[in-house]
mmCIF file of C-alpha atoms in Angstrom:
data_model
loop_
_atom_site.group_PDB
_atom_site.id
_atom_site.type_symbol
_atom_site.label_atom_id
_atom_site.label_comp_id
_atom_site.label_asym_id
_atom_site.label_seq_id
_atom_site.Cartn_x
_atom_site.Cartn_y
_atom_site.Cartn_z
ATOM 1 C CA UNK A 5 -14.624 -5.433 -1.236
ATOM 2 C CA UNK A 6 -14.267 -9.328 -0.759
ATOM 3 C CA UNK A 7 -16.428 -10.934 -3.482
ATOM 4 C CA UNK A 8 -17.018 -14.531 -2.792
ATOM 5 C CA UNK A 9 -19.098 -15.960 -5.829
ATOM 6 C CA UNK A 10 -21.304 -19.550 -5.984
ATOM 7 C CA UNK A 11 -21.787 -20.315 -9.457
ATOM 8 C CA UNK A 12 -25.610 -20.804 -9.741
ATOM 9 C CA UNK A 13 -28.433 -19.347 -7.572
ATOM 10 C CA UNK A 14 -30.966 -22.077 -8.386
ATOM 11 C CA UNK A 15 -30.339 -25.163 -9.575
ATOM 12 C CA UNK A 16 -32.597 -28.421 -9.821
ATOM 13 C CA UNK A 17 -31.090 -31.404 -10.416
ATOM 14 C CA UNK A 18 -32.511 -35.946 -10.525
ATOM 15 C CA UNK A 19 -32.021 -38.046 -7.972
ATOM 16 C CA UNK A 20 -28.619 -40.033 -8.803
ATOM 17 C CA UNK A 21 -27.140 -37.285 -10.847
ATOM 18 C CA UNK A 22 -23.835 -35.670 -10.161
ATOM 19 C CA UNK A 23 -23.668 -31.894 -8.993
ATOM 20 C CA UNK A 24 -20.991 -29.698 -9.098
ATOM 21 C CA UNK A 25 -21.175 -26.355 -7.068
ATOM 22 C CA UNK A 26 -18.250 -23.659 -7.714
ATOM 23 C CA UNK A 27 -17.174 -20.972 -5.257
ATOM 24 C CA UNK A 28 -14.538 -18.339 -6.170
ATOM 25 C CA UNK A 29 -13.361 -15.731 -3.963
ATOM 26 C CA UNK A 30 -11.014 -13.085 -5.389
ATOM 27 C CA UNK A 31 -9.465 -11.739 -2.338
ATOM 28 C CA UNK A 32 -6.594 -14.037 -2.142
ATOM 29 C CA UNK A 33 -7.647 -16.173 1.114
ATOM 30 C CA UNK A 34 -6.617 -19.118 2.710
ATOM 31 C CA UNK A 35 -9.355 -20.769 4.211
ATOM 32 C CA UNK A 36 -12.382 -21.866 2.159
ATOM 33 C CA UNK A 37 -15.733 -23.084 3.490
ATOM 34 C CA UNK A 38 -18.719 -25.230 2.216
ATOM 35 C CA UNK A 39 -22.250 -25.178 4.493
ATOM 36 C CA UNK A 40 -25.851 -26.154 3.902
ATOM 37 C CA UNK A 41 -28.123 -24.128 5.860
ATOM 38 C CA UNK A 42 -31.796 -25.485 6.951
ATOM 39 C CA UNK A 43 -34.538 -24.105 8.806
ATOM 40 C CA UNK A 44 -34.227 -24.544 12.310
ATOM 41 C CA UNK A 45 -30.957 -25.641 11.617
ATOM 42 C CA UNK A 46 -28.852 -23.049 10.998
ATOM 43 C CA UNK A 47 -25.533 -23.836 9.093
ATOM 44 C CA UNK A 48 -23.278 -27.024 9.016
ATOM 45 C CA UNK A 49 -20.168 -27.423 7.465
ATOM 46 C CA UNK A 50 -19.641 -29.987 4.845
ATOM 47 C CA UNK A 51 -16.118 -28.910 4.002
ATOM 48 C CA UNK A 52 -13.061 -26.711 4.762
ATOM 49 C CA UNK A 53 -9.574 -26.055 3.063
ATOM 50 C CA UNK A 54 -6.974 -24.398 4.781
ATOM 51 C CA UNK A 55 -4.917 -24.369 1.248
ATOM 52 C CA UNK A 56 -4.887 -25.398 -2.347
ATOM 53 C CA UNK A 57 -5.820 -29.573 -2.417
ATOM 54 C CA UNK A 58 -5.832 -29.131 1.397
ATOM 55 C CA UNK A 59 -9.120 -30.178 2.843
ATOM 56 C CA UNK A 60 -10.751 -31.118 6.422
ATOM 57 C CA UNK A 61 -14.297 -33.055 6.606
ATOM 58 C CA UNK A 62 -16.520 -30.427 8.685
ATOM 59 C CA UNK A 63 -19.557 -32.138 10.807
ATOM 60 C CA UNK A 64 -21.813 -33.609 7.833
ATOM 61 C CA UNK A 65 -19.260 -34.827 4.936
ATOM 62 C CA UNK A 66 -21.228 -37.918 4.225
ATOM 63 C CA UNK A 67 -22.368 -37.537 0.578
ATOM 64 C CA UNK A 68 -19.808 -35.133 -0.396
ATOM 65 C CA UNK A 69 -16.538 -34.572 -1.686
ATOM 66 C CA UNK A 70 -14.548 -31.030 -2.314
ATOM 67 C CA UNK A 71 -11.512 -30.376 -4.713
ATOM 68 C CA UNK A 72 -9.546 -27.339 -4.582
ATOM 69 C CA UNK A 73 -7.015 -26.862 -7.368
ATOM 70 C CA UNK A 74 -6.813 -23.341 -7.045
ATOM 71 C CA UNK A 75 -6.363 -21.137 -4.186
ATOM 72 C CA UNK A 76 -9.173 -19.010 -5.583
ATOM 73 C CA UNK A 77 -12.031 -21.767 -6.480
ATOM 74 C CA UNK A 78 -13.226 -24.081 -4.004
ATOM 75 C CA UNK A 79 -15.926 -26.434 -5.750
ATOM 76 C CA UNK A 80 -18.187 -28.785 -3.569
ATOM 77 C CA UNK A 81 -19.327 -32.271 -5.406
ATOM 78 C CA UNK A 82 -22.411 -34.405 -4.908
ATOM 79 C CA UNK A 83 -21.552 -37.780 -6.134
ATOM 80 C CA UNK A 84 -25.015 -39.391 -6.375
ATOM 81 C CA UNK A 85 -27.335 -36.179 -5.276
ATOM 82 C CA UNK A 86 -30.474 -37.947 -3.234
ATOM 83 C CA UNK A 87 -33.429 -35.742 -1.764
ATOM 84 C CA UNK A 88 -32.355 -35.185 1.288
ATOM 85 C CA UNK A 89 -29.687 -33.185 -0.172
ATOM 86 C CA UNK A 90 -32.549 -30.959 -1.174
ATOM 87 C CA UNK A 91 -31.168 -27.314 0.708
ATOM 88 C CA UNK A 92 -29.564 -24.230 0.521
ATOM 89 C CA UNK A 93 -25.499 -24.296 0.126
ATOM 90 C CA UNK A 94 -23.697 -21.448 1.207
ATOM 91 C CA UNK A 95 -19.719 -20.915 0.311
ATOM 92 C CA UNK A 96 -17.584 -18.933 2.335
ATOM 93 C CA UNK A 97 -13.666 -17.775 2.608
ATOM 94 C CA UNK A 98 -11.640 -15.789 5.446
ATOM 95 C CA UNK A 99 -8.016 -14.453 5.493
ATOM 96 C CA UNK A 100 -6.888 -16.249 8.403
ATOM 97 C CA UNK A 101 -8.095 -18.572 11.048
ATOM 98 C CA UNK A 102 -9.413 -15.734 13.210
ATOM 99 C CA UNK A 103 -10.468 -13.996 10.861
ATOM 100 C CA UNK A 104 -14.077 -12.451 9.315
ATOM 101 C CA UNK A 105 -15.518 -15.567 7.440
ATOM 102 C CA UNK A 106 -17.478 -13.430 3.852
ATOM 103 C CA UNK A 107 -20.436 -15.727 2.179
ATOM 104 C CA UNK A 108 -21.454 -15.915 -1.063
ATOM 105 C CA UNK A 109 -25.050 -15.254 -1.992
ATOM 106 C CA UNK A 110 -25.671 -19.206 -2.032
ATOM 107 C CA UNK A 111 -27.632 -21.739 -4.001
ATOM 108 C CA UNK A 112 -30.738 -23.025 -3.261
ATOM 109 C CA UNK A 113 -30.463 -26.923 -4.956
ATOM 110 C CA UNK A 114 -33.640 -28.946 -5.045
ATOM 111 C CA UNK A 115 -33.165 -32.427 -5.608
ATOM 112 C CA UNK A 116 -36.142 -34.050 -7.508
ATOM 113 C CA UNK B 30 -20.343 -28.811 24.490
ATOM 114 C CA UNK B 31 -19.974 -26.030 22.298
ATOM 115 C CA UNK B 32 -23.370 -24.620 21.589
ATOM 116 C CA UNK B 33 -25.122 -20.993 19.921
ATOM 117 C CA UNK B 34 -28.916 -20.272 20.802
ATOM 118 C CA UNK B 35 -31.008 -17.137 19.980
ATOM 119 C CA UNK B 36 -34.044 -16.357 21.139
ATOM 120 C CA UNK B 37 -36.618 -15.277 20.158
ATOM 121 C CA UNK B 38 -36.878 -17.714 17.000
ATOM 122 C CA UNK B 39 -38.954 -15.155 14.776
ATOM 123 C CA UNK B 40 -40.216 -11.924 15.791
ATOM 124 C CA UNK B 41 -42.453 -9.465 14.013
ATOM 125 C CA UNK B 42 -42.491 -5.821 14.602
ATOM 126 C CA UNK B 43 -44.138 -2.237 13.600
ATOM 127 C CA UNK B 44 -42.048 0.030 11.478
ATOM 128 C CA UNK B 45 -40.374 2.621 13.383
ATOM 129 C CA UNK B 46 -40.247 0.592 16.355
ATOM 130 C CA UNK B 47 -36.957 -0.924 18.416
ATOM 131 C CA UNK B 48 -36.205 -4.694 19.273
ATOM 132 C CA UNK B 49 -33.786 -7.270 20.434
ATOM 133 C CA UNK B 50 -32.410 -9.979 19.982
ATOM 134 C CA UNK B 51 -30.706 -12.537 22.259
ATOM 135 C CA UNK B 52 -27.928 -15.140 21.434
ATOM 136 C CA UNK B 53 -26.277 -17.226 24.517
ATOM 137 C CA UNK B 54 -23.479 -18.732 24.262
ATOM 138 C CA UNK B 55 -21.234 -22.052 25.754
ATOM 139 C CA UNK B 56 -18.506 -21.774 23.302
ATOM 140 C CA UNK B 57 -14.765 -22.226 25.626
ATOM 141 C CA UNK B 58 -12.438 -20.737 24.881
ATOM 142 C CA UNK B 59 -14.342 -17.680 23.326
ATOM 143 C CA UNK B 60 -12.520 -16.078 20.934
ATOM 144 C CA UNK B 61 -14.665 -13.487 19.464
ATOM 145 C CA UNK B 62 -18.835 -12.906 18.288
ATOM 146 C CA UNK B 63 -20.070 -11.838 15.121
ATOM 147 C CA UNK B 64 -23.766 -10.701 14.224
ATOM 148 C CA UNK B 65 -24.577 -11.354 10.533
ATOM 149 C CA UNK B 66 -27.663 -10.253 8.570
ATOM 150 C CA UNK B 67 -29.027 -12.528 5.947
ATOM 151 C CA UNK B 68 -31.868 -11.463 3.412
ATOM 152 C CA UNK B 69 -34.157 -14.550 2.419
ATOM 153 C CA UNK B 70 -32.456 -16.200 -0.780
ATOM 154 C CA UNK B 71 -28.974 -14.403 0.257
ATOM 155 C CA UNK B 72 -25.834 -15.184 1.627
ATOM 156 C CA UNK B 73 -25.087 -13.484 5.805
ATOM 157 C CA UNK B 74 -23.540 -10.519 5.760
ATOM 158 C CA UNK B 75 -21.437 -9.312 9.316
ATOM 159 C CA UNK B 76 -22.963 -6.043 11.214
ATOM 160 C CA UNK B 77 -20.648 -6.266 14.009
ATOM 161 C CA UNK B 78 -18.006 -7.896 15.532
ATOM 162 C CA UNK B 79 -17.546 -8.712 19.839
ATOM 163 C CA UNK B 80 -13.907 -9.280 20.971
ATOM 164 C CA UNK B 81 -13.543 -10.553 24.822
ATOM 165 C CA UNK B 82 -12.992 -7.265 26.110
ATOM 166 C CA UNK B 83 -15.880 -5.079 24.358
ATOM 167 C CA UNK B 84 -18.867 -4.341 25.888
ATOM 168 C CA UNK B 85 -21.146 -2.173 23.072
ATOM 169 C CA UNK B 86 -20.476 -2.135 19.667
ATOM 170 C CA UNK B 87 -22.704 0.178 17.255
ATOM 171 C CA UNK B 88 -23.186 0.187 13.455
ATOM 172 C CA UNK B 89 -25.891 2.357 12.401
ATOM 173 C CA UNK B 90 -29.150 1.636 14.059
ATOM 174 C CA UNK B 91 -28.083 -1.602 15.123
ATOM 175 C CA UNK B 92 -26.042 -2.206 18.578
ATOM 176 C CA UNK B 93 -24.571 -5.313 19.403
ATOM 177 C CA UNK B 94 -23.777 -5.713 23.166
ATOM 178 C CA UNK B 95 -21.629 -8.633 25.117
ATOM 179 C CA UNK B 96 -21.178 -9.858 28.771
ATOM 180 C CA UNK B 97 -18.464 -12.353 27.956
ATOM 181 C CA UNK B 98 -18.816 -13.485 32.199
ATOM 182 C CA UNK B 99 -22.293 -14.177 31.524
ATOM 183 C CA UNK B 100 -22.016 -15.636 27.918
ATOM 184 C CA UNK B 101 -24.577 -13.765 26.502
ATOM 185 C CA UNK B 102 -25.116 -10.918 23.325
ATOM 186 C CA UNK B 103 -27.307 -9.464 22.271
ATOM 187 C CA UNK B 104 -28.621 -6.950 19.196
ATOM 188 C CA UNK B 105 -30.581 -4.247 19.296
ATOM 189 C CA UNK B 106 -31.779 -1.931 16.559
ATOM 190 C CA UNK B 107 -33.437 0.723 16.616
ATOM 191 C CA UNK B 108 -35.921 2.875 14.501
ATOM 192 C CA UNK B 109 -36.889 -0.652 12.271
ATOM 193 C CA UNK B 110 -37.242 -0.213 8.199
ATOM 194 C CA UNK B 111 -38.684 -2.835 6.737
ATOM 195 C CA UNK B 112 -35.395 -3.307 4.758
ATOM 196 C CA UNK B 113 -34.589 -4.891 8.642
ATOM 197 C CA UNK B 114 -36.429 -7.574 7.549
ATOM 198 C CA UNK B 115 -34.344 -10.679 7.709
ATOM 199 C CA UNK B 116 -32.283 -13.616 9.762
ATOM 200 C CA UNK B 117 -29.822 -12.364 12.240
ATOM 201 C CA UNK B 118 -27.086 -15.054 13.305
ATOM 202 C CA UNK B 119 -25.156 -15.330 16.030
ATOM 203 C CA UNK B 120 -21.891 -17.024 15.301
ATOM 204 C CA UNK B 121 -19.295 -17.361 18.002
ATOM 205 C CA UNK B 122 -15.816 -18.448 17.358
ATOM 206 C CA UNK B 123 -13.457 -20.896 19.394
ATOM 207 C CA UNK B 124 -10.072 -19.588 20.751
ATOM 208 C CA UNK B 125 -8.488 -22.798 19.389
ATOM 209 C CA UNK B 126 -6.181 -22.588 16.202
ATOM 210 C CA UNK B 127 -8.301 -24.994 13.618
ATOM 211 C CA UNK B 128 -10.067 -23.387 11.112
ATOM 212 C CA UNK B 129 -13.179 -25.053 11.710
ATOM 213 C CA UNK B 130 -13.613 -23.164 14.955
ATOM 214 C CA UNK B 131 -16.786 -21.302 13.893
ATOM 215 C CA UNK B 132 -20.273 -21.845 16.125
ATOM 216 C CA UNK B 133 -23.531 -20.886 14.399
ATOM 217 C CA UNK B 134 -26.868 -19.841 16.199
ATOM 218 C CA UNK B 135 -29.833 -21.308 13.904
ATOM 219 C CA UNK B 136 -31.027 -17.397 13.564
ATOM 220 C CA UNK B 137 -33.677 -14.841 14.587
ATOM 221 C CA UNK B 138 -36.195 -14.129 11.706
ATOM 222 C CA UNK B 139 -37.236 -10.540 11.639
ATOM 223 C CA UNK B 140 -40.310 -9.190 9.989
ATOM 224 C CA UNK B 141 -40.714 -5.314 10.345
ATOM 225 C CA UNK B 142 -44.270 -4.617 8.778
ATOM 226 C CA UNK B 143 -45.678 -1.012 7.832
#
């Protein structure tokens, strides 16, 4: 089974502090994915990498950055976290680019 | 433009009894749809998967049907438990080669009460 794993379920964090999230998936894919997913939203990509320290703004990178060192771990950055970043993130990986995209279980960051 | 809506936007339902659940689509060129599950405070999980030329597609109680000439799915399941309880998304992807080619309906939440 694919396991795709986001560091922290819950996390709370001040305005103006820097947040790191960590995905790792341990099925050996290419293509990683960062989201935030809001009611009545539905899910918007932040990020993508299509390799190790390859990466591709998605529609809403403003406020964001990604690194990916390793193929395996694909960790999305919050410079200066503000409220509005207040939402659930949700990190997800597929083989190729046709391919079933798996989701971790996400984390649910409130910023205070 | 390509766009994802489902209808209805929540839905609540008896135990025991069926539903369905409607996503249209405007995503060119359509590649393939997926129906995923997600439980509150979880990350989506796929049911089922639509390729161009499949009309009906069953997993378990839930069926996942597709007219790609009228761009439209949709999901049925049968027999509810209120383990259905949950968003179901819709989330078409683009024939094109990018990986960012992924088209996400903003969900149908479930509630299956006893």
């Amino acid at each position: 089974d694919v396991k795709v794993t986001q560091s922290s379920r819950y996390l709370v964090k001040r305005t103006g502090e820097k947040v790191f999230l960590e995905c790792v998936q341990d099925m050996d894919h290419e293509n990683m994915f960062w989201y935030r997913q809001d009611p009545g939203l539905g899910l918007r990509l932040i990020y993508f990498s299509y390799d190790v320290k390859m990466k591709e703004k998605g529609d809403i990178p403003e406020g964001y950055s990604v690194s990916r060192e390793k193929k395996e771990r694909f960790s999305l950055i919050l410079e200066s976290a503000s409220t509005n970043q207040t939402s659930m993130y949700l990190c997800a990986s597929s083989l190729g680019r046709h391919t079933e995209a798996f989701f971790g279980q996400g984390t649910r960051l409130t910023v205070v | 433009k390509n766009q994802v809506e489902q209808s209805p936007q929540s839905l609540i339902i008896l135990e025991g009894k069926n539903c369905t659940l409607q996503c249209n689509y405007t995503v060119s060129p359509f590649s393939n749809l997926r129906w995923y599950k997600q439980d509150t405070g979880r990350g989506p999980v796929s049911l089922t998967i639509m390729t161009f030329s499949e009309n009906t597609k069953s997993n378990g109680r839930y069926t996942a049907t597709l007219d790609a000439d009228t761009k439209q799915s949709s999901l049925h399941i049968t027999a509810s438990q209120l383990s259905d309880s949950a968003s179901y998304i819709c989330v078409v992807r683009e024939g094109q080669t990018g990986a960012n080619n992924l088209f996400f309906g903003t969900g149908t939440r479930l509630t299956v009460i006893p």
